Each structure stands twice: as structure tokens, then as C-alpha cells.
Amino acid sequence: FRGSTTFRYQLEETATSVTIHVFSANGALATVLSGLPGEVGDNQYTAALTLPAGVYYYRLTAKTGHSVKASNSNIFIIK
């Protein structure tokens, strides 16, 4: 998250809404990124964020029709 970070993800269905929630290691919400691309296939979103060094987790949520799909991952920030 130093300067900018690019999130890359794949979708099997077109999503009406894609959101990324970023959490600190202790579970506190650090930021929310919304309005991300929701096309079928490969997508990417570059965010200009400034967060301190540490371990962060993020949850990508994609709403497709009547269902919601979520994926979790982690990020390590070293300064």
C-alpha cells in the first residue's frame, strides 16, 4: 500500500457490485474500496492507499444476480 497497490482478481460471472474490505491484523477495518470492475474474466483495480507497515487481510466481495461470493487473502506491507 505504499504509493499504490494493484488488486487482481478473476470473476466467473458478471458482478453488479465488487468491493474490497481491508482489515488490520487485529481485525479492525482499515479501508473499503468500492465500485471495482465486475467483468467476466480477469480484472484489476489500482488503489492509491497509505497504510503503515504491517500485515493486512482483505475480503473481495462480488454480488452476482441473487448471490454473493467472497474471497479472503492477506497482504504484507514492508517499509
JSON list of N, CA and C in Angstrom, two decimals, residues 38-78:
[
{"chain": "A", "resi": 38, "resn": "GLY", "atom": "N", "xyz": [-16.39, -5.32, -12.59]},
{"chain": "A", "resi": 38, "resn": "GLY", "atom": "CA", "xyz": [-17.08, -6.58, -12.36]},
{"chain": "A", "resi": 38, "resn": "GLY", "atom": "C", "xyz": [-17.31, -7.38, -13.63]},
{"chain": "A", "resi": 39, "resn": "GLU", "atom": "N", "xyz": [-16.37, -7.33, -14.56]},
{"chain": "A", "resi": 39, "resn": "GLU", "atom": "CA", "xyz": [-16.49, -8.07, -15.82]},
{"chain": "A", "resi": 39, "resn": "GLU", "atom": "C", "xyz": [-16.10, -9.54, -15.65]},
{"chain": "A", "resi": 40, "resn": "VAL", "atom": "N", "xyz": [-16.64, -10.39, -16.50]},
{"chain": "A", "resi": 40, "resn": "VAL", "atom": "CA", "xyz": [-16.25, -11.80, -16.51]},
{"chain": "A", "resi": 40, "resn": "VAL", "atom": "C", "xyz": [-14.79, -11.90, -16.93]},
{"chain": "A", "resi": 41, "resn": "GLY", "atom": "N", "xyz": [-14.01, -12.74, -16.24]},
{"chain": "A", "resi": 41, "resn": "GLY", "atom": "CA", "xyz": [-12.61, -12.94, -16.56]},
{"chain": "A", "resi": 41, "resn": "GLY", "atom": "C", "xyz": [-11.70, -12.15, -15.66]},
{"chain": "A", "resi": 42, "resn": "ASP", "atom": "N", "xyz": [-10.52, -11.78, -16.18]},
{"chain": "A", "resi": 42, "resn": "ASP", "atom": "CA", "xyz": [-9.51, -11.07, -15.39]},
{"chain": "A", "resi": 42, "resn": "ASP", "atom": "C", "xyz": [-9.88, -9.60, -15.19]},
{"chain": "A", "resi": 43, "resn": "ASN", "atom": "N", "xyz": [-9.73, -9.12, -13.97]},
{"chain": "A", "resi": 43, "resn": "ASN", "atom": "CA", "xyz": [-9.98, -7.73, -13.62]},
{"chain": "A", "resi": 43, "resn": "ASN", "atom": "C", "xyz": [-8.82, -7.23, -12.77]},
{"chain": "A", "resi": 44, "resn": "GLN", "atom": "N", "xyz": [-8.65, -5.93, -12.74]},
{"chain": "A", "resi": 44, "resn": "GLN", "atom": "CA", "xyz": [-7.68, -5.34, -11.82]},
{"chain": "A", "resi": 44, "resn": "GLN", "atom": "C", "xyz": [-8.14, -3.95, -11.42]},
{"chain": "A", "resi": 45, "resn": "TYR", "atom": "N", "xyz": [-7.70, -3.55, -10.23]},
{"chain": "A", "resi": 45, "resn": "TYR", "atom": "CA", "xyz": [-8.03, -2.24, -9.69]},
{"chain": "A", "resi": 45, "resn": "TYR", "atom": "C", "xyz": [-6.82, -1.71, -8.95]},
{"chain": "A", "resi": 46, "resn": "THR", "atom": "N", "xyz": [-6.37, -0.52, -9.30]},
{"chain": "A", "resi": 46, "resn": "THR", "atom": "CA", "xyz": [-5.23, 0.10, -8.64]},
{"chain": "A", "resi": 46, "resn": "THR", "atom": "C", "xyz": [-5.73, 1.16, -7.68]},
{"chain": "A", "resi": 47, "resn": "ALA", "atom": "N", "xyz": [-5.32, 1.06, -6.43]},
{"chain": "A", "resi": 47, "resn": "ALA", "atom": "CA", "xyz": [-5.75, 1.99, -5.39]},
{"chain": "A", "resi": 47, "resn": "ALA", "atom": "C", "xyz": [-4.54, 2.72, -4.83]},
{"chain": "A", "resi": 48, "resn": "ALA", "atom": "N", "xyz": [-4.68, 4.02, -4.65]},
{"chain": "A", "resi": 48, "resn": "ALA", "atom": "CA", "xyz": [-3.64, 4.84, -4.02]},
{"chain": "A", "resi": 48, "resn": "ALA", "atom": "C", "xyz": [-3.96, 4.91, -2.53]},
{"chain": "A", "resi": 49, "resn": "LEU", "atom": "N", "xyz": [-3.33, 4.03, -1.75]},
{"chain": "A", "resi": 49, "resn": "LEU", "atom": "CA", "xyz": [-3.59, 3.95, -0.31]},
{"chain": "A", "resi": 49, "resn": "LEU", "atom": "C", "xyz": [-2.30, 4.17, 0.46]},
{"chain": "A", "resi": 50, "resn": "THR", "atom": "N", "xyz": [-2.43, 4.73, 1.64]},
{"chain": "A", "resi": 50, "resn": "THR", "atom": "CA", "xyz": [-1.27, 4.89, 2.52]},
{"chain": "A", "resi": 50, "resn": "THR", "atom": "C", "xyz": [-1.62, 4.27, 3.87]},
{"chain": "A", "resi": 51, "resn": "LEU", "atom": "N", "xyz": [-1.07, 3.09, 4.11]},
{"chain": "A", "resi": 51, "resn": "LEU", "atom": "CA", "xyz": [-1.27, 2.39, 5.37]},
{"chain": "A", "resi": 51, "resn": "LEU", "atom": "C", "xyz": [0.10, 2.10, 5.96]},
{"chain": "A", "resi": 52, "resn": "PRO", "atom": "N", "xyz": [0.22, 2.08, 7.28]},
{"chain": "A", "resi": 52, "resn": "PRO", "atom": "CA", "xyz": [1.51, 1.78, 7.90]},
{"chain": "A", "resi": 52, "resn": "PRO", "atom": "C", "xyz": [1.95, 0.34, 7.61]},
{"chain": "A", "resi": 53, "resn": "ALA", "atom": "N", "xyz": [3.25, 0.08, 7.81]},
{"chain": "A", "resi": 53, "resn": "ALA", "atom": "CA", "xyz": [3.78, -1.27, 7.62]},
{"chain": "A", "resi": 53, "resn": "ALA", "atom": "C", "xyz": [3.05, -2.25, 8.52]},
{"chain": "A", "resi": 54, "resn": "GLY", "atom": "N", "xyz": [2.87, -3.46, 8.05]},
{"chain": "A", "resi": 54, "resn": "GLY", "atom": "CA", "xyz": [2.21, -4.48, 8.85]},
{"chain": "A", "resi": 54, "resn": "GLY", "atom": "C", "xyz": [1.58, -5.54, 7.99]},
{"chain": "A", "resi": 55, "resn": "VAL", "atom": "N", "xyz": [0.78, -6.37, 8.62]},
{"chain": "A", "resi": 55, "resn": "VAL", "atom": "CA", "xyz": [0.06, -7.45, 7.95]},
{"chain": "A", "resi": 55, "resn": "VAL", "atom": "C", "xyz": [-1.39, -7.02, 7.85]},
{"chain": "A", "resi": 56, "resn": "TYR", "atom": "N", "xyz": [-1.95, -7.14, 6.66]},
{"chain": "A", "resi": 56, "resn": "TYR", "atom": "CA", "xyz": [-3.35, -6.80, 6.43]},
{"chain": "A", "resi": 56, "resn": "TYR", "atom": "C", "xyz": [-4.03, -7.96, 5.73]},
{"chain": "A", "resi": 57, "resn": "TYR", "atom": "N", "xyz": [-5.32, -8.05, 5.94]},
{"chain": "A", "resi": 57, "resn": "TYR", "atom": "CA", "xyz": [-6.15, -9.06, 5.28]},
{"chain": "A", "resi": 57, "resn": "TYR", "atom": "C", "xyz": [-7.19, -8.32, 4.47]},
{"chain": "A", "resi": 58, "resn": "TYR", "atom": "N", "xyz": [-7.59, -8.91, 3.35]},
{"chain": "A", "resi": 58, "resn": "TYR", "atom": "CA", "xyz": [-8.67, -8.27, 2.61]},
{"chain": "A", "resi": 58, "resn": "TYR", "atom": "C", "xyz": [-9.69, -9.30, 2.17]},
{"chain": "A", "resi": 59, "resn": "ARG", "atom": "N", "xyz": [-10.91, -8.83, 2.03]},
{"chain": "A", "resi": 59, "resn": "ARG", "atom": "CA", "xyz": [-12.02, -9.66, 1.58]},
{"chain": "A", "resi": 59, "resn": "ARG", "atom": "C", "xyz": [-12.61, -9.00, 0.34]},
{"chain": "A", "resi": 60, "resn": "LEU", "atom": "N", "xyz": [-12.57, -9.72, -0.77]},
{"chain": "A", "resi": 60, "resn": "LEU", "atom": "CA", "xyz": [-13.18, -9.25, -2.01]},
{"chain": "A", "resi": 60, "resn": "LEU", "atom": "C", "xyz": [-14.56, -9.86, -2.08]},
{"chain": "A", "resi": 61, "resn": "THR", "atom": "N", "xyz": [-15.57, -9.02, -2.25]},
{"chain": "A", "resi": 61, "resn": "THR", "atom": "CA", "xyz": [-16.95, -9.48, -2.32]},
{"chain": "A", "resi": 61, "resn": "THR", "atom": "C", "xyz": [-17.53, -9.08, -3.67]},
{"chain": "A", "resi": 62, "resn": "ALA", "atom": "N", "xyz": [-18.12, -10.05, -4.37]},
{"chain": "A", "resi": 62, "resn": "ALA", "atom": "CA", "xyz": [-18.74, -9.80, -5.67]},
{"chain": "A", "resi": 62, "resn": "ALA", "atom": "C", "xyz": [-20.20, -10.23, -5.61]},
{"chain": "A", "resi": 63, "resn": "LYS", "atom": "N", "xyz": [-21.10, -9.32, -5.92]},
{"chain": "A", "resi": 63, "resn": "LYS", "atom": "CA", "xyz": [-22.53, -9.63, -5.96]},
{"chain": "A", "resi": 63, "resn": "LYS", "atom": "C", "xyz": [-22.88, -9.94, -7.42]},
{"chain": "A", "resi": 64, "resn": "THR", "atom": "N", "xyz": [-23.41, -11.14, -7.62]},
{"chain": "A", "resi": 64, "resn": "THR", "atom": "CA", "xyz": [-23.79, -11.57, -8.97]},
{"chain": "A", "resi": 64, "resn": "THR", "atom": "C", "xyz": [-25.23, -12.03, -8.95]},
{"chain": "A", "resi": 65, "resn": "GLY", "atom": "N", "xyz": [-26.11, -11.28, -9.56]},
{"chain": "A", "resi": 65, "resn": "GLY", "atom": "CA", "xyz": [-27.51, -11.66, -9.58]},
{"chain": "A", "resi": 65, "resn": "GLY", "atom": "C", "xyz": [-28.06, -11.75, -8.18]},
{"chain": "A", "resi": 66, "resn": "HIS", "atom": "N", "xyz": [-28.44, -12.97, -7.77]},
{"chain": "A", "resi": 66, "resn": "HIS", "atom": "CA", "xyz": [-29.03, -13.17, -6.44]},
{"chain": "A", "resi": 66, "resn": "HIS", "atom": "C", "xyz": [-28.05, -13.75, -5.45]},
{"chain": "A", "resi": 67, "resn": "SER", "atom": "N", "xyz": [-26.76, -13.87, -5.81]},
{"chain": "A", "resi": 67, "resn": "SER", "atom": "CA", "xyz": [-25.79, -14.46, -4.89]},
{"chain": "A", "resi": 67, "resn": "SER", "atom": "C", "xyz": [-24.64, -13.50, -4.60]},
{"chain": "A", "resi": 68, "resn": "VAL", "atom": "N", "xyz": [-23.96, -13.78, -3.50]},
{"chain": "A", "resi": 68, "resn": "VAL", "atom": "CA", "xyz": [-22.78, -13.00, -3.10]},
{"chain": "A", "resi": 68, "resn": "VAL", "atom": "C", "xyz": [-21.64, -13.98, -2.91]},
{"chain": "A", "resi": 69, "resn": "LYS", "atom": "N", "xyz": [-20.51, -13.70, -3.56]},
{"chain": "A", "resi": 69, "resn": "LYS", "atom": "CA", "xyz": [-19.33, -14.55, -3.44]},
{"chain": "A", "resi": 69, "resn": "LYS", "atom": "C", "xyz": [-18.22, -13.74, -2.80]},
{"chain": "A", "resi": 70, "resn": "ALA", "atom": "N", "xyz": [-17.47, -14.37, -1.89]},
{"chain": "A", "resi": 70, "resn": "ALA", "atom": "CA", "xyz": [-16.39, -13.68, -1.19]},
{"chain": "A", "resi": 70, "resn": "ALA", "atom": "C", "xyz": [-15.11, -14.50, -1.25]},
{"chain": "A", "resi": 71, "resn": "SER", "atom": "N", "xyz": [-13.98, -13.79, -1.25]},
{"chain": "A", "resi": 71, "resn": "SER", "atom": "CA", "xyz": [-12.67, -14.41, -1.25]},
{"chain": "A", "resi": 71, "resn": "SER", "atom": "C", "xyz": [-11.79, -13.65, -0.28]},
{"chain": "A", "resi": 72, "resn": "ASN", "atom": "N", "xyz": [-11.02, -14.35, 0.54]},
{"chain": "A", "resi": 72, "resn": "ASN", "atom": "CA", "xyz": [-10.14, -13.72, 1.52]},
{"chain": "A", "resi": 72, "resn": "ASN", "atom": "C", "xyz": [-8.68, -13.97, 1.16]},
{"chain": "A", "resi": 73, "resn": "SER", "atom": "N", "xyz": [-7.82, -12.99, 1.47]},
{"chain": "A", "resi": 73, "resn": "SER", "atom": "CA", "xyz": [-6.39, -13.14, 1.26]},
{"chain": "A", "resi": 73, "resn": "SER", "atom": "C", "xyz": [-5.65, -12.22, 2.22]},
{"chain": "A", "resi": 74, "resn": "ASN", "atom": "N", "xyz": [-4.30, -12.30, 2.21]},
{"chain": "A", "resi": 74, "resn": "ASN", "atom": "CA", "xyz": [-3.52, -11.43, 3.09]},
{"chain": "A", "resi": 74, "resn": "ASN", "atom": "C", "xyz": [-2.50, -10.63, 2.31]},
{"chain": "A", "resi": 75, "resn": "ILE", "atom": "N", "xyz": [-2.04, -9.54, 2.92]},
{"chain": "A", "resi": 75, "resn": "ILE", "atom": "CA", "xyz": [-1.08, -8.63, 2.32]},
{"chain": "A", "resi": 75, "resn": "ILE", "atom": "C", "xyz": [-0.03, -8.32, 3.38]},
{"chain": "A", "resi": 76, "resn": "PHE", "atom": "N", "xyz": [1.23, -8.31, 2.98]},
{"chain": "A", "resi": 76, "resn": "PHE", "atom": "CA", "xyz": [2.31, -7.92, 3.87]},
{"chain": "A", "resi": 76, "resn": "PHE", "atom": "C", "xyz": [2.88, -6.59, 3.36]},
{"chain": "A", "resi": 77, "resn": "ILE", "atom": "N", "xyz": [2.95, -5.59, 4.23]},
{"chain": "A", "resi": 77, "resn": "ILE", "atom": "CA", "xyz": [3.49, -4.28, 3.85]},
{"chain": "A", "resi": 77, "resn": "ILE", "atom": "C", "xyz": [4.79, -4.09, 4.61]},
{"chain": "A", "resi": 78, "resn": "ILE", "atom": "N", "xyz": [5.87, -3.92, 3.85]},
{"chain": "A", "resi": 78, "resn": "ILE", "atom": "CA", "xyz": [7.20, -3.73, 4.43]},
{"chain": "A", "resi": 78, "resn": "ILE", "atom": "C", "xyz": [7.73, -2.38, 3.98]}
]
